[in-house]
XYZ file of C-alpha atoms in Angstrom:
472
model
C 84.387 123.377 157.301
C 81.125 124.662 155.919
C 80.814 127.286 158.653
C 84.076 128.895 157.547
C 82.541 129.687 154.172
C 79.505 131.563 155.374
C 79.286 135.105 153.894
C 80.854 137.672 156.178
C 79.817 141.298 156.418
C 83.071 142.543 157.894
C 86.176 143.589 156.015
C 88.768 141.016 155.092
C 91.356 142.948 157.096
C 91.004 144.233 160.625
C 93.632 146.011 162.778
C 92.836 143.534 165.576
C 94.272 140.552 163.733
C 97.437 139.845 161.785
C 95.826 138.910 158.475
C 98.197 140.241 155.789
C 95.639 141.225 153.124
C 93.600 144.392 153.366
C 90.427 144.576 151.295
C 90.945 146.717 148.203
C 87.851 145.706 146.254
C 85.751 148.750 145.422
C 82.091 148.338 144.530
C 79.316 150.894 144.058
C 77.814 151.149 147.503
C 74.058 151.334 147.997
C 72.974 150.992 151.595
C 69.746 149.102 150.971
C 71.271 146.393 148.826
C 74.755 146.343 150.348
C 73.446 145.196 153.717
C 72.748 141.808 152.103
C 76.100 141.512 150.355
C 78.854 139.065 151.212
C 81.319 141.699 152.434
C 81.721 145.420 152.914
C 84.144 147.693 151.099
C 86.301 150.487 152.425
C 85.876 152.606 149.352
C 83.425 152.975 146.531
C 83.702 153.255 142.774
C 81.402 154.470 140.011
C 81.834 151.477 137.741
C 80.279 148.079 138.406
C 82.606 145.181 138.924
C 82.637 143.007 135.821
C 82.587 139.265 136.453
C 83.477 137.109 133.479
C 81.332 133.977 133.281
C 81.666 130.794 131.273
C 80.687 127.154 131.626
C 82.121 123.831 130.537
C 79.367 121.321 129.898
C 80.495 117.875 131.022
C 77.300 115.801 130.963
C 73.788 116.030 129.539
C 71.411 113.261 130.575
C 67.716 112.380 130.627
C 66.611 114.937 128.062
C 62.828 115.108 128.198
C 62.579 112.523 131.015
C 60.542 113.563 132.868
C 58.784 115.855 130.450
C 60.271 119.306 129.854
C 63.404 118.692 131.905
C 66.991 117.647 131.352
C 69.858 116.886 133.681
C 73.150 118.659 133.178
C 76.520 118.780 134.923
C 78.885 121.642 134.209
C 81.836 123.577 135.598
C 80.854 127.158 136.351
C 83.743 129.631 136.278
C 83.564 133.203 137.586
C 86.507 135.548 137.181
C 86.874 139.086 138.483
C 89.549 141.639 139.298
C 90.491 142.239 142.932
C 93.373 144.479 144.021
C 93.298 142.832 147.433
C 95.509 140.031 146.152
C 98.222 142.226 144.691
C 100.683 141.171 147.441
C 100.006 137.539 146.532
C 100.717 138.154 142.852
C 103.958 139.922 143.757
C 104.921 136.987 146.017
C 104.915 139.164 149.146
C 102.246 136.975 150.713
C 102.199 133.188 150.205
C 99.158 131.819 148.427
C 98.468 129.266 151.158
C 97.977 132.069 153.696
C 94.931 133.440 151.882
C 91.755 132.957 153.888
C 89.205 132.871 151.070
C 86.283 132.927 153.479
C 87.177 136.519 154.358
C 87.002 137.781 150.789
C 84.172 138.795 148.544
C 82.828 136.446 145.899
C 79.832 136.762 143.544
C 76.508 135.314 144.567
C 74.537 133.508 141.911
C 71.440 131.360 141.464
C 70.062 129.009 138.803
C 66.957 130.623 137.365
C 65.494 127.562 135.606
C 66.442 124.910 138.148
C 63.786 122.223 138.500
C 65.201 120.058 141.287
C 68.154 118.088 142.576
C 70.923 120.669 142.458
C 74.370 119.682 143.690
C 77.140 122.268 144.026
C 80.752 121.511 144.848
C 81.491 122.800 148.379
C 83.698 125.866 148.464
C 87.298 125.217 149.366
C 90.695 126.715 148.661
C 91.081 124.424 145.638
C 88.164 126.202 143.936
C 90.092 129.502 143.784
C 93.044 130.447 141.615
C 94.945 133.709 141.146
C 96.657 134.996 138.034
C 97.644 138.436 136.715
C 95.733 140.075 133.909
C 97.796 139.684 130.714
C 97.282 143.349 129.755
C 97.195 145.298 133.026
C 98.957 142.767 135.300
C 96.249 143.355 137.888
C 95.324 140.347 140.035
C 92.321 138.344 138.887
C 90.462 135.789 140.981
C 88.981 132.722 139.322
C 86.338 130.624 141.086
C 85.395 127.260 139.540
C 82.692 124.998 140.924
C 81.125 121.788 139.635
C 77.347 122.175 139.415
C 74.814 119.471 138.592
C 71.065 119.642 138.551
C 67.813 119.039 136.741
C 66.760 122.026 134.664
C 63.391 122.998 133.279
C 63.128 123.418 129.509
C 59.672 123.757 127.895
C 60.059 121.735 124.709
C 58.426 122.755 121.448
C 57.070 119.428 120.185
C 54.711 120.414 117.406
C 57.223 119.035 114.872
C 57.969 115.847 116.765
C 59.912 113.706 115.812
C 61.585 116.310 113.559
C 62.024 118.781 116.401
C 64.948 120.962 117.426
C 65.292 122.020 121.052
C 67.463 124.518 122.884
C 68.614 123.187 126.249
C 69.125 126.282 128.371
C 70.967 127.047 131.585
C 70.187 130.478 133.067
C 72.516 131.749 135.821
C 71.393 134.965 137.485
C 73.511 137.264 139.632
C 72.152 138.003 143.093
C 74.034 141.300 143.291
C 72.679 144.593 141.886
C 73.662 145.421 138.330
C 75.112 148.685 139.628
C 77.564 146.696 141.774
C 78.269 143.478 139.888
C 77.692 142.795 136.205
C 78.066 139.412 134.523
C 80.055 139.481 131.282
C 80.107 136.667 128.755
C 83.683 135.435 128.520
C 82.960 133.616 125.216
C 84.911 130.603 126.468
C 82.071 128.149 127.104
C 82.720 124.664 125.763
C 81.370 121.143 125.620
C 83.644 118.549 127.136
C 85.152 115.984 124.753
C 86.311 113.585 127.453
C 85.147 110.016 128.050
C 82.031 111.284 129.836
C 81.210 113.909 127.232
C 77.541 114.662 126.396
C 76.835 112.013 123.772
C 73.098 111.460 123.834
C 71.363 108.352 122.562
C 68.249 110.107 121.271
C 69.606 113.581 120.566
C 72.347 115.122 118.465
C 74.175 118.246 119.598
C 74.294 120.825 116.805
C 77.665 122.420 116.356
C 78.169 126.171 116.501
C 80.975 126.586 113.984
C 80.283 128.204 110.621
C 82.463 125.799 108.679
C 81.582 122.465 107.147
C 83.909 120.270 109.222
C 81.815 117.206 109.890
C 84.304 115.709 112.376
C 84.735 118.781 114.552
C 85.565 117.750 118.154
C 82.898 118.313 120.765
C 85.119 120.627 122.811
C 85.066 123.077 119.887
C 81.282 123.019 119.547
C 80.628 125.706 122.102
C 77.025 126.472 123.198
C 75.302 129.760 122.471
C 75.977 132.148 125.350
C 74.809 135.639 126.187
C 74.385 137.951 129.174
C 71.412 140.232 129.645
C 70.187 142.705 132.244
C 66.882 141.894 133.892
C 64.541 143.640 136.328
C 61.773 141.964 138.334
C 59.334 142.766 141.076
C 61.016 140.746 143.839
C 64.205 142.789 143.681
C 64.565 146.525 143.933
C 67.466 146.529 141.487
C 68.295 145.164 138.031
C 70.591 142.151 137.836
C 72.607 140.214 135.254
C 71.650 136.865 133.784
C 74.071 134.570 131.952
C 72.368 132.235 129.490
C 73.950 129.167 127.856
C 71.985 127.443 125.102
C 72.796 124.011 123.667
C 70.858 123.359 120.437
C 69.990 119.691 119.950
C 67.927 117.852 117.377
C 66.187 114.553 117.853
C 67.545 111.402 116.256
C 64.557 110.167 114.267
C 65.904 106.744 113.290
C 63.660 104.875 115.730
C 60.489 106.526 114.445
C 61.450 106.259 110.754
C 62.255 102.552 110.997
C 59.852 101.198 113.636
C 56.662 103.263 113.528
C 56.113 104.976 110.186
C 56.793 101.845 108.031
C 54.222 99.846 110.035
C 51.484 102.396 109.356
C 52.544 102.586 105.727
C 52.281 98.813 105.306
C 48.879 98.656 107.054
C 47.432 101.266 104.693
C 48.968 99.579 101.632
C 47.653 96.222 102.820
C 44.164 97.744 102.838
C 44.419 98.254 99.073
C 44.136 94.485 98.653
C 40.421 94.833 99.381
C 40.017 96.295 95.900
C 40.970 92.924 94.450
C 37.547 91.363 95.147
C 35.365 90.460 92.209
C 32.700 93.038 91.226
C 29.818 90.629 91.881
C 30.911 89.907 95.443
C 29.400 91.688 98.443
C 31.560 94.442 99.917
C 30.728 93.342 103.467
C 33.939 91.331 103.545
C 35.893 94.355 102.369
C 34.554 96.521 105.181
C 35.272 93.806 107.748
C 38.818 93.570 106.416
C 39.322 97.340 106.746
C 37.854 97.280 110.259
C 40.364 94.613 111.302
C 43.193 96.749 109.897
C 41.908 99.723 111.852
C 41.911 97.683 115.073
C 45.441 96.543 114.273
C 46.505 100.157 113.825
C 44.971 101.196 117.155
C 46.510 98.275 119.034
C 49.911 99.041 117.515
C 49.763 102.571 118.887
C 49.565 101.217 122.434
C 52.898 99.424 121.962
C 54.897 102.648 121.529
C 52.762 105.270 123.295
C 55.298 105.514 126.132
C 57.866 106.905 123.674
C 55.551 109.701 122.524
C 55.249 113.052 124.318
C 52.013 113.676 126.189
C 51.053 117.183 125.109
C 47.761 118.960 124.609
C 48.321 119.611 120.898
C 48.942 117.475 117.831
C 52.500 116.702 116.779
C 53.630 115.713 113.295
C 53.562 112.079 114.397
C 49.959 112.475 115.547
C 49.000 114.002 112.209
C 50.594 111.061 110.406
C 48.704 108.534 112.539
C 45.421 110.314 111.913
C 46.228 110.496 108.197
C 46.661 106.714 108.196
C 43.283 106.277 109.888
C 41.657 108.649 107.398
C 43.153 106.691 104.492
C 41.532 103.495 105.778
C 38.267 105.364 106.226
C 38.402 106.693 102.666
C 38.864 103.175 101.370
C 35.660 102.136 103.133
C 33.827 105.183 101.708
C 34.943 104.249 98.184
C 33.691 100.689 98.631
C 30.258 101.913 99.782
C 30.143 104.481 96.968
C 30.971 101.821 94.386
C 28.346 99.432 95.804
C 25.530 101.936 95.227
C 26.361 102.242 91.539
C 25.388 100.095 88.602
C 27.193 96.875 87.873
C 29.071 98.419 84.971
C 30.204 101.457 87.016
C 31.237 99.610 90.164
C 34.639 98.437 88.977
C 35.681 101.763 87.336
C 34.728 103.676 90.483
C 36.794 101.385 92.647
C 39.798 101.733 90.317
C 39.484 105.535 90.184
C 39.285 105.669 93.972
C 42.271 103.355 94.329
C 44.404 105.489 92.006
C 43.416 108.609 93.929
C 44.310 107.034 97.263
C 47.645 105.718 95.984
C 48.635 109.139 94.626
C 47.578 110.877 97.833
C 49.394 108.373 100.076
C 52.653 108.585 98.138
C 52.359 112.365 97.956
C 52.224 112.480 101.772
C 55.318 110.293 102.080
C 57.139 112.334 99.461
C 56.653 115.377 101.685
C 57.922 113.400 104.673
C 61.050 112.370 102.766
C 61.798 115.942 101.685
C 61.265 117.255 105.212
C 63.471 114.528 106.677
C 66.228 115.263 104.145
C 66.155 118.950 105.068
C 66.102 118.035 108.738
C 69.146 115.744 108.456
C 71.350 117.763 106.102
C 70.272 121.389 106.252
C 70.466 121.907 110.020
C 73.924 120.358 110.280
C 75.403 122.935 107.905
C 73.911 126.014 109.551
C 76.165 128.493 111.290
C 75.408 129.942 114.724
C 73.354 132.892 113.478
C 71.315 130.876 110.997
C 70.700 128.101 113.526
C 69.557 130.573 116.165
C 67.175 132.206 113.694
C 65.878 128.794 112.611
C 65.004 127.787 116.178
C 63.506 131.162 117.085
C 61.347 131.229 113.938
C 59.603 127.985 114.790
C 59.274 128.916 118.449
C 57.605 132.202 117.546
C 55.259 130.297 115.250
C 54.375 127.901 118.054
C 53.899 130.816 120.419
C 51.483 132.418 117.959
C 49.402 129.241 117.919
C 49.432 129.116 121.722
C 48.370 132.755 121.966
C 45.459 132.151 119.624
C 44.369 129.097 121.620
C 44.589 131.083 124.854
C 42.447 133.878 123.410
C 39.866 131.351 122.220
C 39.795 129.799 125.684
C 39.280 133.164 127.376
C 36.496 133.973 124.928
C 34.897 130.612 125.652
C 34.836 131.218 129.422
C 33.332 134.671 128.977
C 36.435 136.819 129.028
C 37.107 136.251 132.697
C 40.639 136.954 133.805
C 42.514 134.623 136.132
C 43.059 135.654 139.728
C 46.832 135.751 139.191
C 48.002 138.287 136.581
C 48.907 136.462 133.396
C 52.356 136.823 131.878
C 52.908 137.834 128.286
C 55.589 135.905 126.457
C 57.711 136.320 123.391
C 57.858 132.606 122.605
C 58.581 132.035 126.282
C 56.845 130.152 129.047
C 57.938 130.006 132.666
C 61.337 129.402 134.099
C 60.525 127.139 136.986
C 62.240 125.675 139.971
C 61.509 123.153 142.683
C 57.977 123.033 144.060
C 57.363 125.207 147.126
C 54.577 125.024 149.691
C 53.288 128.486 148.694
C 53.531 130.718 145.660
C 53.747 134.423 146.290
C 52.814 137.089 143.789
C 56.346 138.481 143.919
C 57.803 135.111 142.958
C 55.477 134.756 139.992
C 56.212 138.312 138.906
C 59.930 137.663 139.031
C 59.475 134.375 137.206
C 57.690 136.060 134.321
C 59.965 139.098 134.260
C 63.082 137.036 133.620
C 61.463 135.618 130.495
C 59.752 138.713 129.128
C 63.018 139.978 127.662
C 63.554 139.271 123.943
C 66.914 137.611 124.604
C 65.720 134.927 127.021
C 62.146 134.909 125.820
C 63.109 133.627 122.405
C 64.807 130.618 123.987
C 61.562 129.020 125.039
C 58.265 128.188 123.456
C 54.814 128.646 124.880
C 53.801 125.012 124.640
C 53.490 123.942 128.262
C 51.929 125.631 131.261
C 53.944 125.057 134.390
C 52.603 126.187 137.710
C 55.573 125.616 139.968
C 57.466 128.764 140.897
C 61.100 129.605 140.459
C 63.452 128.549 143.240
C 66.792 130.189 143.753
C 69.780 127.964 144.254
C 72.363 130.071 145.951
C 76.007 129.235 145.828
């Protein structure tokens, strides 16, 4: 029953009952924070309890739908040492007599949860016991299936040649002086029948070798634990971060969008085939019809493009196509206002210039696409992390400059809510709440101000919804 798993503040063992296990878990005891803990301890210790954390990613769905979110299902495993279960390890007490609701367990929350979190209810099947291979001390392992929609501010300035870092941030709700998360370095991606194979994205492997057919369960995500301090808590706490680098599959855009614009611009070159003595009014009408065709074509695929407040690489390419059609019209007008003997040479010179410029642009696209397809796949974990962080810092620099220009434009007025400085990091956000307190916003920004988590995110999108804790 759910009521049996409510956190208890009493000891696991009491002389009034016949429960065979007496609590032996020692944690640093601080009265202010310990009153909110799951259980009390009979004795204290000077060293924080280390909880090993790892995840097994089982599903990744709906990346970027809706914008800046992705849905993920994973198995969260927490493992810690507890001398209370020494009689169970030594077979003095049967395992089925353990009342897990009496015992301490770590409290955690999802820092970047957006909505729709589902956690497997706690039961005896979620817990396992095994001795430590070195010290033979009993270790408790808690595994729960967690699914939810997570917030991830995408950096889309290089769309469709963009690389994202899908992040899951799990924060400990216990003080760092009592409980500290430790990265177990055992996080994996499931290779089962429901493994995260995305239609539009490709998971980048972490290995440093060049094995192209490496199984997904060996392509572990980037993981790290950090210590964070915020204004809503009077103590520092641990945060476990799992990052899954993905790159977009650009086949749809390279085969269905870019060739159409290329053909429209090339088709406009046919206007140079008119005879010199003919009026260029027909040429301008022809270019205007091509421009209308280009605009109408954009409406057919606009739902597949991200709606952001800045220009992506795809936007720059579309505008370059429009400019190329405009330059053709300028050349026709320029040639018309010349003598009859100079009209044809001017048109030919302009055509050669446009052809060279257009193919030069596509040569750069081909080189960038080749680097995007081959170079990123061969990067090791360190190089890949640096590659992602470099572009995110560049995007953050552009955002900072735009923000400063905006503040200068409005007269240097500061917003009513203190702004948060980022190192390539916007907000971690959660589900929408009726009210937003200053403490919540301060905590939200504090989690991301650290260099470790801050470099995971870009400053592309402003999100106003606050962080919501999802307690276990």
